[in-house]
């Protein structure tokens, strides 16, 4: 009976409830001097949740990327359309990441946490800070093309064994996928069928892991409350972080995409926004680009006059590789967590975030909660403890819904541009 009642509660409410329970447990522990109990018996469950996310990151990105790239075989039929589509998708994603980085660096929501708490956290993560300083010093000694060594692996097994080398796994997956496009379909069909099956298994595993999220978030939040000694400034900073994400996402919907429509097409912006409203509402409700795809296709064809051939190619590709809202949010989230933990990110780390977010958007599942795994991967790649993810998970559901609306709006925008060109 209890299990049935719990299953009736939406997952995002379960996660929010887990966050609240974790805060309460942490505050009670502070009041009764039970910090040791939290460290020994509660926090390990949160760390287990993070380890599960990290466990699935490499297989998810590799298999999703191979599927995504090899699935672009229609480019041979629409070579000109395919090249333009991918370039525009990369451009919009890059803009979204830069917007997120710009707002995150300008607002600095994580620095609103009380300075004494930041110093306390810096002491806890002193070894990480020192390691990043050494990496920065080594980077300065290297030549301008040294970053290529961080992209191209000399051992794919070694790269796959280290989450911080995800960029090398991404390179190999894209290389693998491109190579598969050059081989006759009948020869690679068994391999691609295997990857399709593996992809379904990975998505099911993610579903199981995300179901564990409420317990994991509760445990992580209890541990963070102990770390921050119950300081209320953390929650004020969290509110500013959420507002920063909302401003960035609304900027994409109401300024960036309309500007592209106005500059590159003859479609009226007012007509575009009016037609997309039901699609955005559906995406907001389902929090899934994949589930919204049929609605998006029908809208751009019937309401916005996009040719069926264009829509049937550009929109499915966009669902796979275009995650503007997700990418923008991830940039702000990484900066926020780094600021709260008192970890400074240099130019190399910011460029890594930009590149990782653009490339990993291809491997983000178009399902609710799929971005959690990718965000864990991005955090690890720039040396930020993945446990910081707990700070934002409690309020992430409405932001996830909104960024899905941004994702489908970006897909429709590119479809209109390609069709009118």
CSV table of C-alpha atoms in Angstrom, one decimal, residues 2-415:
chain,number,residue,atom,x,y,z
A,2,UNK,CA,2.8,2.4,0.9
A,3,UNK,CA,4.7,1.6,-2.2
A,4,UNK,CA,1.6,2.2,-4.3
A,5,UNK,CA,1.0,5.6,-2.7
A,6,UNK,CA,4.7,6.6,-3.3
A,7,UNK,CA,4.6,5.5,-6.9
A,8,UNK,CA,1.5,7.8,-7.4
A,9,UNK,CA,3.6,10.8,-6.4
A,10,UNK,CA,5.4,12.4,-9.4
A,11,UNK,CA,9.2,11.9,-9.3
A,12,UNK,CA,9.9,15.6,-9.2
A,13,UNK,CA,7.8,15.9,-6.0
A,14,UNK,CA,9.5,12.9,-4.5
A,15,UNK,CA,12.9,14.6,-5.2
A,16,UNK,CA,11.7,17.9,-3.7
A,17,UNK,CA,10.3,16.0,-0.7
A,18,UNK,CA,13.7,14.2,-0.4
A,19,UNK,CA,15.5,17.6,-0.4
A,20,UNK,CA,13.2,18.9,2.4
A,21,UNK,CA,13.6,15.7,4.4
A,22,UNK,CA,17.4,15.9,4.0
A,23,UNK,CA,17.4,19.5,5.2
A,24,UNK,CA,15.3,18.6,8.3
A,25,UNK,CA,17.5,15.6,9.1
A,26,UNK,CA,20.6,17.8,8.8
A,27,UNK,CA,19.2,20.6,11.0
A,28,UNK,CA,18.1,18.0,13.6
A,29,UNK,CA,21.6,16.5,13.5
A,30,UNK,CA,23.2,19.9,14.1
A,31,UNK,CA,20.8,20.6,17.0
A,32,UNK,CA,21.6,17.3,18.8
A,33,UNK,CA,25.3,17.1,17.8
A,34,UNK,CA,24.7,14.2,15.5
A,35,UNK,CA,27.1,15.2,12.7
A,36,UNK,CA,29.0,12.0,13.1
A,37,UNK,CA,25.9,9.9,12.5
A,38,UNK,CA,25.2,11.8,9.3
A,39,UNK,CA,28.7,11.3,8.1
A,40,UNK,CA,28.7,7.6,8.9
A,41,UNK,CA,25.2,6.4,8.2
A,42,UNK,CA,23.4,9.0,6.0
A,43,UNK,CA,25.9,10.6,3.6
A,44,UNK,CA,27.1,7.3,2.1
A,45,UNK,CA,23.7,6.7,0.5
A,46,UNK,CA,24.0,10.0,-1.3
A,47,UNK,CA,27.5,9.2,-2.4
A,48,UNK,CA,26.2,5.9,-3.7
A,49,UNK,CA,23.6,7.8,-5.8
A,50,UNK,CA,26.4,9.9,-7.3
A,51,UNK,CA,28.5,6.8,-8.0
A,52,UNK,CA,25.5,5.3,-9.9
A,53,UNK,CA,25.3,8.4,-12.0
A,54,UNK,CA,29.0,8.3,-12.7
A,55,UNK,CA,28.8,4.6,-13.4
A,56,UNK,CA,26.3,5.1,-16.3
A,57,UNK,CA,28.0,8.3,-17.7
A,58,UNK,CA,30.6,6.6,-20.0
A,59,UNK,CA,28.3,3.9,-21.5
A,60,UNK,CA,25.5,6.5,-22.0
A,61,UNK,CA,27.6,9.0,-23.8
A,62,UNK,CA,29.4,6.5,-25.9
A,63,UNK,CA,26.4,4.5,-27.0
A,64,UNK,CA,24.2,7.6,-27.5
A,65,UNK,CA,26.8,9.4,-29.6
A,66,UNK,CA,27.4,6.4,-31.8
A,67,UNK,CA,23.7,6.0,-32.3
A,68,UNK,CA,23.3,9.7,-32.9
A,69,UNK,CA,26.1,10.0,-35.5
A,70,UNK,CA,25.4,6.7,-37.2
A,71,UNK,CA,21.7,7.7,-37.4
A,72,UNK,CA,22.6,10.7,-39.5
A,73,UNK,CA,22.9,8.4,-42.6
A,74,UNK,CA,20.2,10.5,-44.2
A,75,UNK,CA,22.9,13.1,-44.7
A,76,UNK,CA,23.9,11.2,-47.8
A,77,UNK,CA,20.4,11.9,-49.2
A,78,UNK,CA,20.2,15.4,-47.9
A,79,UNK,CA,24.0,16.2,-47.9
A,80,UNK,CA,23.5,20.0,-48.2
A,81,UNK,CA,20.6,20.1,-45.8
A,82,UNK,CA,22.4,17.9,-43.3
A,83,UNK,CA,25.6,20.0,-43.2
A,84,UNK,CA,23.7,23.2,-42.7
A,85,UNK,CA,21.4,21.7,-40.1
A,86,UNK,CA,24.3,20.4,-38.0
A,87,UNK,CA,26.3,23.7,-38.3
A,88,UNK,CA,23.2,25.8,-37.2
A,89,UNK,CA,22.5,23.4,-34.3
A,90,UNK,CA,26.1,23.7,-33.1
A,91,UNK,CA,25.9,27.5,-33.4
A,92,UNK,CA,22.7,27.8,-31.4
A,93,UNK,CA,24.1,25.4,-28.7
A,94,UNK,CA,27.3,27.4,-28.5
A,95,UNK,CA,25.4,30.6,-28.1
A,96,UNK,CA,23.3,29.0,-25.3
A,97,UNK,CA,26.4,27.9,-23.5
A,98,UNK,CA,28.1,31.2,-23.8
A,99,UNK,CA,24.9,32.9,-22.6
A,100,UNK,CA,24.8,30.6,-19.6
A,101,UNK,CA,28.5,31.2,-18.8
A,102,UNK,CA,28.1,35.0,-19.2
A,103,UNK,CA,25.1,35.2,-16.9
A,104,UNK,CA,26.7,32.8,-14.4
A,105,UNK,CA,29.9,34.8,-14.3
A,106,UNK,CA,28.0,38.1,-14.1
A,107,UNK,CA,25.5,37.3,-11.4
A,108,UNK,CA,27.7,34.8,-9.5
A,109,UNK,CA,24.8,33.3,-7.5
A,110,UNK,CA,27.1,30.9,-5.7
A,111,UNK,CA,29.1,33.7,-4.1
A,112,UNK,CA,25.9,34.9,-2.3
A,113,UNK,CA,26.7,32.1,0.3
A,114,UNK,CA,28.2,33.5,3.4
A,115,UNK,CA,31.9,34.0,3.0
A,116,UNK,CA,32.7,32.2,6.2
A,117,UNK,CA,30.9,29.2,4.9
A,118,UNK,CA,32.8,29.4,1.6
A,119,UNK,CA,36.1,29.4,3.5
A,120,UNK,CA,34.9,26.4,5.5
A,121,UNK,CA,34.1,24.5,2.3
A,122,UNK,CA,37.3,25.6,0.7
A,123,UNK,CA,39.2,23.9,3.6
A,124,UNK,CA,37.2,20.7,3.0
A,125,UNK,CA,38.1,20.8,-0.7
A,126,UNK,CA,41.7,22.1,-0.2
A,127,UNK,CA,43.3,19.2,-2.0
A,128,UNK,CA,41.1,19.7,-5.1
A,129,UNK,CA,41.9,23.4,-5.2
A,130,UNK,CA,45.7,22.6,-5.0
A,131,UNK,CA,45.4,20.0,-7.7
A,132,UNK,CA,43.6,22.6,-10.0
A,133,UNK,CA,46.4,25.1,-9.3
A,134,UNK,CA,49.0,22.6,-10.4
A,135,UNK,CA,47.0,21.7,-13.5
A,136,UNK,CA,46.8,25.4,-14.4
A,137,UNK,CA,50.6,25.9,-13.9
A,138,UNK,CA,51.3,22.8,-16.1
A,139,UNK,CA,48.9,24.1,-18.8
A,140,UNK,CA,50.8,27.5,-18.9
A,141,UNK,CA,54.0,25.6,-19.7
A,142,UNK,CA,52.5,23.7,-22.6
A,143,UNK,CA,52.2,24.9,-26.2
A,144,UNK,CA,49.0,26.4,-27.7
A,145,UNK,CA,48.0,23.0,-29.3
A,146,UNK,CA,48.4,21.0,-26.1
A,147,UNK,CA,44.7,20.8,-25.7
A,148,UNK,CA,44.6,18.3,-28.6
A,149,UNK,CA,46.2,15.7,-26.2
A,150,UNK,CA,43.1,16.1,-24.0
A,151,UNK,CA,40.8,15.3,-26.9
A,152,UNK,CA,42.5,12.5,-28.7
A,153,UNK,CA,43.1,9.4,-26.5
A,154,UNK,CA,46.1,7.1,-26.8
A,155,UNK,CA,44.1,4.3,-25.1
A,156,UNK,CA,40.4,4.3,-25.3
A,157,UNK,CA,40.1,1.7,-22.5
A,158,UNK,CA,42.1,4.0,-20.2
A,159,UNK,CA,40.0,7.0,-21.2
A,160,UNK,CA,36.8,5.1,-20.6
A,161,UNK,CA,38.0,4.1,-17.1
A,162,UNK,CA,38.3,7.8,-16.0
A,163,UNK,CA,35.3,10.0,-16.0
A,164,UNK,CA,37.5,13.1,-16.1
A,165,UNK,CA,38.6,12.0,-19.6
A,166,UNK,CA,35.1,12.1,-21.1
A,167,UNK,CA,36.2,14.4,-23.9
A,168,UNK,CA,38.4,11.6,-25.3
A,169,UNK,CA,35.5,9.1,-25.1
A,170,UNK,CA,33.3,11.6,-27.0
A,171,UNK,CA,36.0,12.0,-29.7
A,172,UNK,CA,36.3,8.2,-30.1
A,173,UNK,CA,32.5,7.8,-30.3
A,174,UNK,CA,32.1,10.5,-32.9
A,175,UNK,CA,35.0,9.0,-34.9
A,176,UNK,CA,33.4,5.6,-34.6
A,177,UNK,CA,30.0,6.9,-35.8
A,178,UNK,CA,31.5,8.7,-38.7
A,179,UNK,CA,33.4,5.6,-39.8
A,180,UNK,CA,30.2,3.6,-39.7
A,181,UNK,CA,28.7,6.0,-42.2
A,182,UNK,CA,31.3,5.2,-44.8
A,183,UNK,CA,30.6,1.4,-44.7
A,184,UNK,CA,27.8,-0.2,-46.7
A,185,UNK,CA,24.7,-0.4,-44.5
A,186,UNK,CA,24.3,-4.2,-44.8
A,187,UNK,CA,27.8,-4.7,-43.3
A,188,UNK,CA,27.3,-2.4,-40.3
A,189,UNK,CA,23.6,-3.2,-39.7
A,190,UNK,CA,24.4,-5.9,-37.0
A,191,UNK,CA,26.6,-3.5,-35.1
A,192,UNK,CA,24.1,-0.7,-35.2
A,193,UNK,CA,21.4,-3.0,-34.1
A,194,UNK,CA,23.5,-4.0,-31.2
A,195,UNK,CA,24.0,-0.3,-30.2
A,196,UNK,CA,20.3,0.3,-30.5
A,197,UNK,CA,19.6,-2.5,-28.1
A,198,UNK,CA,22.3,-1.3,-25.7
A,199,UNK,CA,20.9,2.2,-25.9
A,200,UNK,CA,17.5,0.9,-24.7
A,201,UNK,CA,19.1,-1.0,-21.8
A,202,UNK,CA,21.1,2.1,-20.8
A,203,UNK,CA,17.9,4.2,-20.8
A,204,UNK,CA,16.2,1.7,-18.6
A,205,UNK,CA,19.2,1.7,-16.2
A,206,UNK,CA,19.0,5.5,-16.0
A,207,UNK,CA,15.3,5.2,-15.2
A,208,UNK,CA,16.1,2.8,-12.3
A,209,UNK,CA,18.9,5.2,-11.0
A,210,UNK,CA,16.7,8.3,-11.2
A,211,UNK,CA,14.0,6.4,-9.1
A,212,UNK,CA,16.7,6.3,-6.4
A,213,UNK,CA,17.1,10.1,-6.6
A,214,UNK,CA,14.8,11.1,-3.7
A,215,UNK,CA,16.8,8.9,-1.2
A,216,UNK,CA,20.1,10.1,-2.7
A,217,UNK,CA,19.1,13.8,-2.6
A,218,UNK,CA,17.9,13.5,1.0
A,219,UNK,CA,21.2,11.9,2.1
A,220,UNK,CA,23.3,14.4,0.1
A,221,UNK,CA,21.3,17.4,1.5
A,222,UNK,CA,21.7,16.2,5.0
A,223,UNK,CA,25.4,16.0,4.5
A,224,UNK,CA,25.5,19.5,2.9
A,225,UNK,CA,23.6,21.0,5.8
A,226,UNK,CA,26.2,19.6,8.1
A,227,UNK,CA,28.9,21.1,5.9
A,228,UNK,CA,27.3,24.5,5.8
A,229,UNK,CA,26.3,24.4,9.5
A,230,UNK,CA,22.7,25.2,8.6
A,231,UNK,CA,23.5,28.5,7.0
A,232,UNK,CA,20.4,30.1,5.4
A,233,UNK,CA,22.5,32.1,2.8
A,234,UNK,CA,22.8,28.8,0.8
A,235,UNK,CA,19.1,28.9,0.1
A,236,UNK,CA,19.1,32.5,-0.9
A,237,UNK,CA,21.9,31.8,-3.4
A,238,UNK,CA,19.8,28.8,-4.7
A,239,UNK,CA,16.9,31.1,-5.4
A,240,UNK,CA,19.1,33.6,-7.3
A,241,UNK,CA,20.6,30.6,-9.2
A,242,UNK,CA,17.1,29.4,-10.3
A,243,UNK,CA,16.2,33.0,-11.3
A,244,UNK,CA,19.4,33.2,-13.4
A,245,UNK,CA,18.5,30.0,-15.2
A,246,UNK,CA,15.0,31.2,-15.9
A,247,UNK,CA,16.2,34.6,-17.2
A,248,UNK,CA,18.7,32.8,-19.5
A,249,UNK,CA,16.0,30.3,-20.8
A,250,UNK,CA,13.4,33.1,-21.4
A,251,UNK,CA,16.1,35.1,-23.2
A,252,UNK,CA,16.6,32.2,-25.7
A,253,UNK,CA,12.8,31.8,-26.3
A,254,UNK,CA,11.8,35.4,-26.6
A,255,UNK,CA,14.9,37.1,-27.9
A,256,UNK,CA,17.5,34.8,-29.5
A,257,UNK,CA,15.1,32.5,-31.5
A,258,UNK,CA,12.9,35.3,-32.7
A,259,UNK,CA,16.0,37.2,-33.8
A,260,UNK,CA,17.1,34.3,-35.9
A,261,UNK,CA,13.6,33.9,-37.4
A,262,UNK,CA,13.5,37.7,-38.2
A,263,UNK,CA,16.9,37.7,-39.8
A,264,UNK,CA,17.0,34.5,-41.8
A,265,UNK,CA,13.3,33.9,-42.7
A,266,UNK,CA,10.2,35.7,-43.8
A,267,UNK,CA,8.1,34.2,-41.0
A,268,UNK,CA,6.6,36.8,-38.7
A,269,UNK,CA,7.9,36.5,-35.2
A,270,UNK,CA,4.4,36.9,-33.7
A,271,UNK,CA,3.1,34.1,-35.8
A,272,UNK,CA,6.1,31.9,-34.8
A,273,UNK,CA,5.6,32.5,-31.0
A,274,UNK,CA,1.9,32.0,-31.2
A,275,UNK,CA,2.3,28.7,-33.1
A,276,UNK,CA,5.0,27.4,-30.8
A,277,UNK,CA,3.1,28.1,-27.6
A,278,UNK,CA,1.1,24.8,-27.5
A,279,UNK,CA,4.3,22.9,-28.4
A,280,UNK,CA,6.2,24.6,-25.6
A,281,UNK,CA,3.3,23.9,-23.2
A,282,UNK,CA,3.4,20.2,-24.2
A,283,UNK,CA,7.2,20.1,-23.8
A,284,UNK,CA,6.9,21.8,-20.4
A,285,UNK,CA,4.4,19.3,-19.3
A,286,UNK,CA,6.1,16.1,-20.5
A,287,UNK,CA,9.7,17.3,-19.9
A,288,UNK,CA,10.7,15.2,-22.9
A,289,UNK,CA,11.8,16.4,-26.4
A,290,UNK,CA,11.2,13.0,-27.8
A,291,UNK,CA,7.7,12.8,-26.5
A,292,UNK,CA,7.0,16.3,-28.0
A,293,UNK,CA,8.4,15.5,-31.4
A,294,UNK,CA,5.1,14.5,-33.1
A,295,UNK,CA,3.5,17.7,-31.9
A,296,UNK,CA,6.5,19.8,-33.0
A,297,UNK,CA,6.4,18.2,-36.5
A,298,UNK,CA,2.7,18.8,-37.0
A,299,UNK,CA,3.0,22.4,-35.8
A,300,UNK,CA,6.0,23.4,-38.0
A,301,UNK,CA,4.4,21.8,-41.1
A,302,UNK,CA,0.8,23.0,-40.7
A,303,UNK,CA,1.2,26.2,-38.8
A,304,UNK,CA,4.5,27.5,-40.0
A,305,UNK,CA,4.6,26.1,-43.5
A,306,UNK,CA,7.8,23.9,-43.3
A,307,UNK,CA,8.0,21.2,-46.0
A,308,UNK,CA,7.4,17.7,-44.7
A,309,UNK,CA,10.8,16.5,-46.1
A,310,UNK,CA,12.6,19.2,-44.1
A,311,UNK,CA,10.7,18.7,-40.9
A,312,UNK,CA,11.1,14.9,-41.0
A,313,UNK,CA,14.8,15.3,-41.2
A,314,UNK,CA,15.7,18.4,-39.2
A,315,UNK,CA,13.4,17.8,-36.2
A,316,UNK,CA,14.5,14.2,-35.4
A,317,UNK,CA,18.1,15.2,-35.7
A,318,UNK,CA,17.4,18.2,-33.4
A,319,UNK,CA,15.9,15.9,-30.8
A,320,UNK,CA,19.1,13.9,-30.9
A,321,UNK,CA,21.8,16.6,-31.0
A,322,UNK,CA,20.2,20.0,-30.2
A,323,UNK,CA,19.8,20.7,-26.4
A,324,UNK,CA,20.1,24.5,-26.2
A,325,UNK,CA,18.1,24.8,-23.0
A,326,UNK,CA,19.9,22.0,-21.3
A,327,UNK,CA,23.3,23.3,-22.4
A,328,UNK,CA,22.6,26.8,-21.1
A,329,UNK,CA,21.4,25.4,-17.8
A,330,UNK,CA,24.4,23.1,-17.4
A,331,UNK,CA,26.8,26.0,-17.9
A,332,UNK,CA,25.1,28.1,-15.1
A,333,UNK,CA,24.8,25.0,-12.9
A,334,UNK,CA,28.5,24.2,-13.1
A,335,UNK,CA,29.5,27.7,-12.3
A,336,UNK,CA,27.0,27.9,-9.4
A,337,UNK,CA,28.3,24.7,-7.8
A,338,UNK,CA,31.9,25.8,-8.3
A,339,UNK,CA,31.2,29.2,-6.7
A,340,UNK,CA,29.4,27.6,-3.7
A,341,UNK,CA,32.3,25.2,-3.2
A,342,UNK,CA,34.8,28.0,-3.5
A,343,UNK,CA,36.5,26.5,-6.6
A,344,UNK,CA,37.9,29.0,-9.1
A,345,UNK,CA,37.6,28.0,-12.8
A,346,UNK,CA,40.2,29.4,-15.2
A,347,UNK,CA,39.9,30.0,-18.9
A,348,UNK,CA,40.9,26.4,-19.8
A,349,UNK,CA,38.2,25.1,-17.5
A,350,UNK,CA,35.6,27.5,-19.0
A,351,UNK,CA,36.6,26.4,-22.5
A,352,UNK,CA,36.3,22.8,-21.4
A,353,UNK,CA,32.8,23.4,-20.2
A,354,UNK,CA,31.9,25.0,-23.5
A,355,UNK,CA,33.3,22.2,-25.6
A,356,UNK,CA,32.1,19.4,-23.3
A,357,UNK,CA,28.6,20.8,-23.1
A,358,UNK,CA,28.3,21.3,-26.9
A,359,UNK,CA,29.6,17.8,-27.7
A,360,UNK,CA,27.7,16.0,-24.8
A,361,UNK,CA,24.4,17.5,-25.9
A,362,UNK,CA,24.5,14.9,-28.6
A,363,UNK,CA,24.6,12.2,-25.9
A,364,UNK,CA,21.9,13.7,-23.6
A,365,UNK,CA,18.8,11.4,-23.7
A,366,UNK,CA,15.6,13.3,-24.7
A,367,UNK,CA,13.9,12.0,-21.6
A,368,UNK,CA,13.1,13.5,-18.1
A,369,UNK,CA,16.2,13.6,-15.9
A,370,UNK,CA,18.6,12.6,-18.7
A,371,UNK,CA,20.7,15.7,-18.2
A,372,UNK,CA,21.6,14.7,-14.6
A,373,UNK,CA,24.1,12.1,-15.9
A,374,UNK,CA,25.6,14.5,-18.4
A,375,UNK,CA,25.9,17.3,-15.7
A,376,UNK,CA,27.7,14.8,-13.4
A,377,UNK,CA,30.2,14.1,-16.3
A,378,UNK,CA,30.8,17.8,-17.0
A,379,UNK,CA,31.4,18.5,-13.3
A,380,UNK,CA,33.9,15.7,-13.1
A,381,UNK,CA,35.7,16.8,-16.3
A,382,UNK,CA,36.6,20.2,-14.7
A,383,UNK,CA,37.5,18.8,-11.3
A,384,UNK,CA,34.3,19.8,-9.4
A,385,UNK,CA,33.0,17.2,-6.8
A,386,UNK,CA,29.9,15.6,-8.3
A,387,UNK,CA,28.3,15.7,-4.8
A,388,UNK,CA,27.6,19.4,-5.4
A,389,UNK,CA,24.8,18.2,-7.7
A,390,UNK,CA,22.6,17.8,-4.6
A,391,UNK,CA,22.5,21.6,-4.3
A,392,UNK,CA,20.4,22.0,-7.4
A,393,UNK,CA,18.4,18.7,-7.8
A,394,UNK,CA,15.6,19.8,-5.4
A,395,UNK,CA,14.5,22.7,-7.5
A,396,UNK,CA,15.5,21.2,-10.9
A,397,UNK,CA,12.2,19.8,-12.0
A,398,UNK,CA,10.5,23.1,-13.0
A,399,UNK,CA,13.8,24.2,-14.6
A,400,UNK,CA,14.0,20.9,-16.5
A,401,UNK,CA,10.4,21.4,-17.8
A,402,UNK,CA,11.3,24.9,-19.0
A,403,UNK,CA,14.6,24.0,-20.7
A,404,UNK,CA,12.7,21.2,-22.6
A,405,UNK,CA,10.4,24.0,-23.9
A,406,UNK,CA,13.6,25.8,-25.0
A,407,UNK,CA,15.0,22.7,-26.7
A,408,UNK,CA,11.9,22.1,-28.9
A,409,UNK,CA,11.7,25.8,-29.8
A,410,UNK,CA,15.3,25.7,-31.0
A,411,UNK,CA,14.5,22.6,-33.1
A,412,UNK,CA,11.6,24.4,-34.7
A,413,UNK,CA,13.6,27.5,-35.3
A,414,UNK,CA,16.3,25.6,-37.2
A,415,UNK,CA,13.7,23.7,-39.2
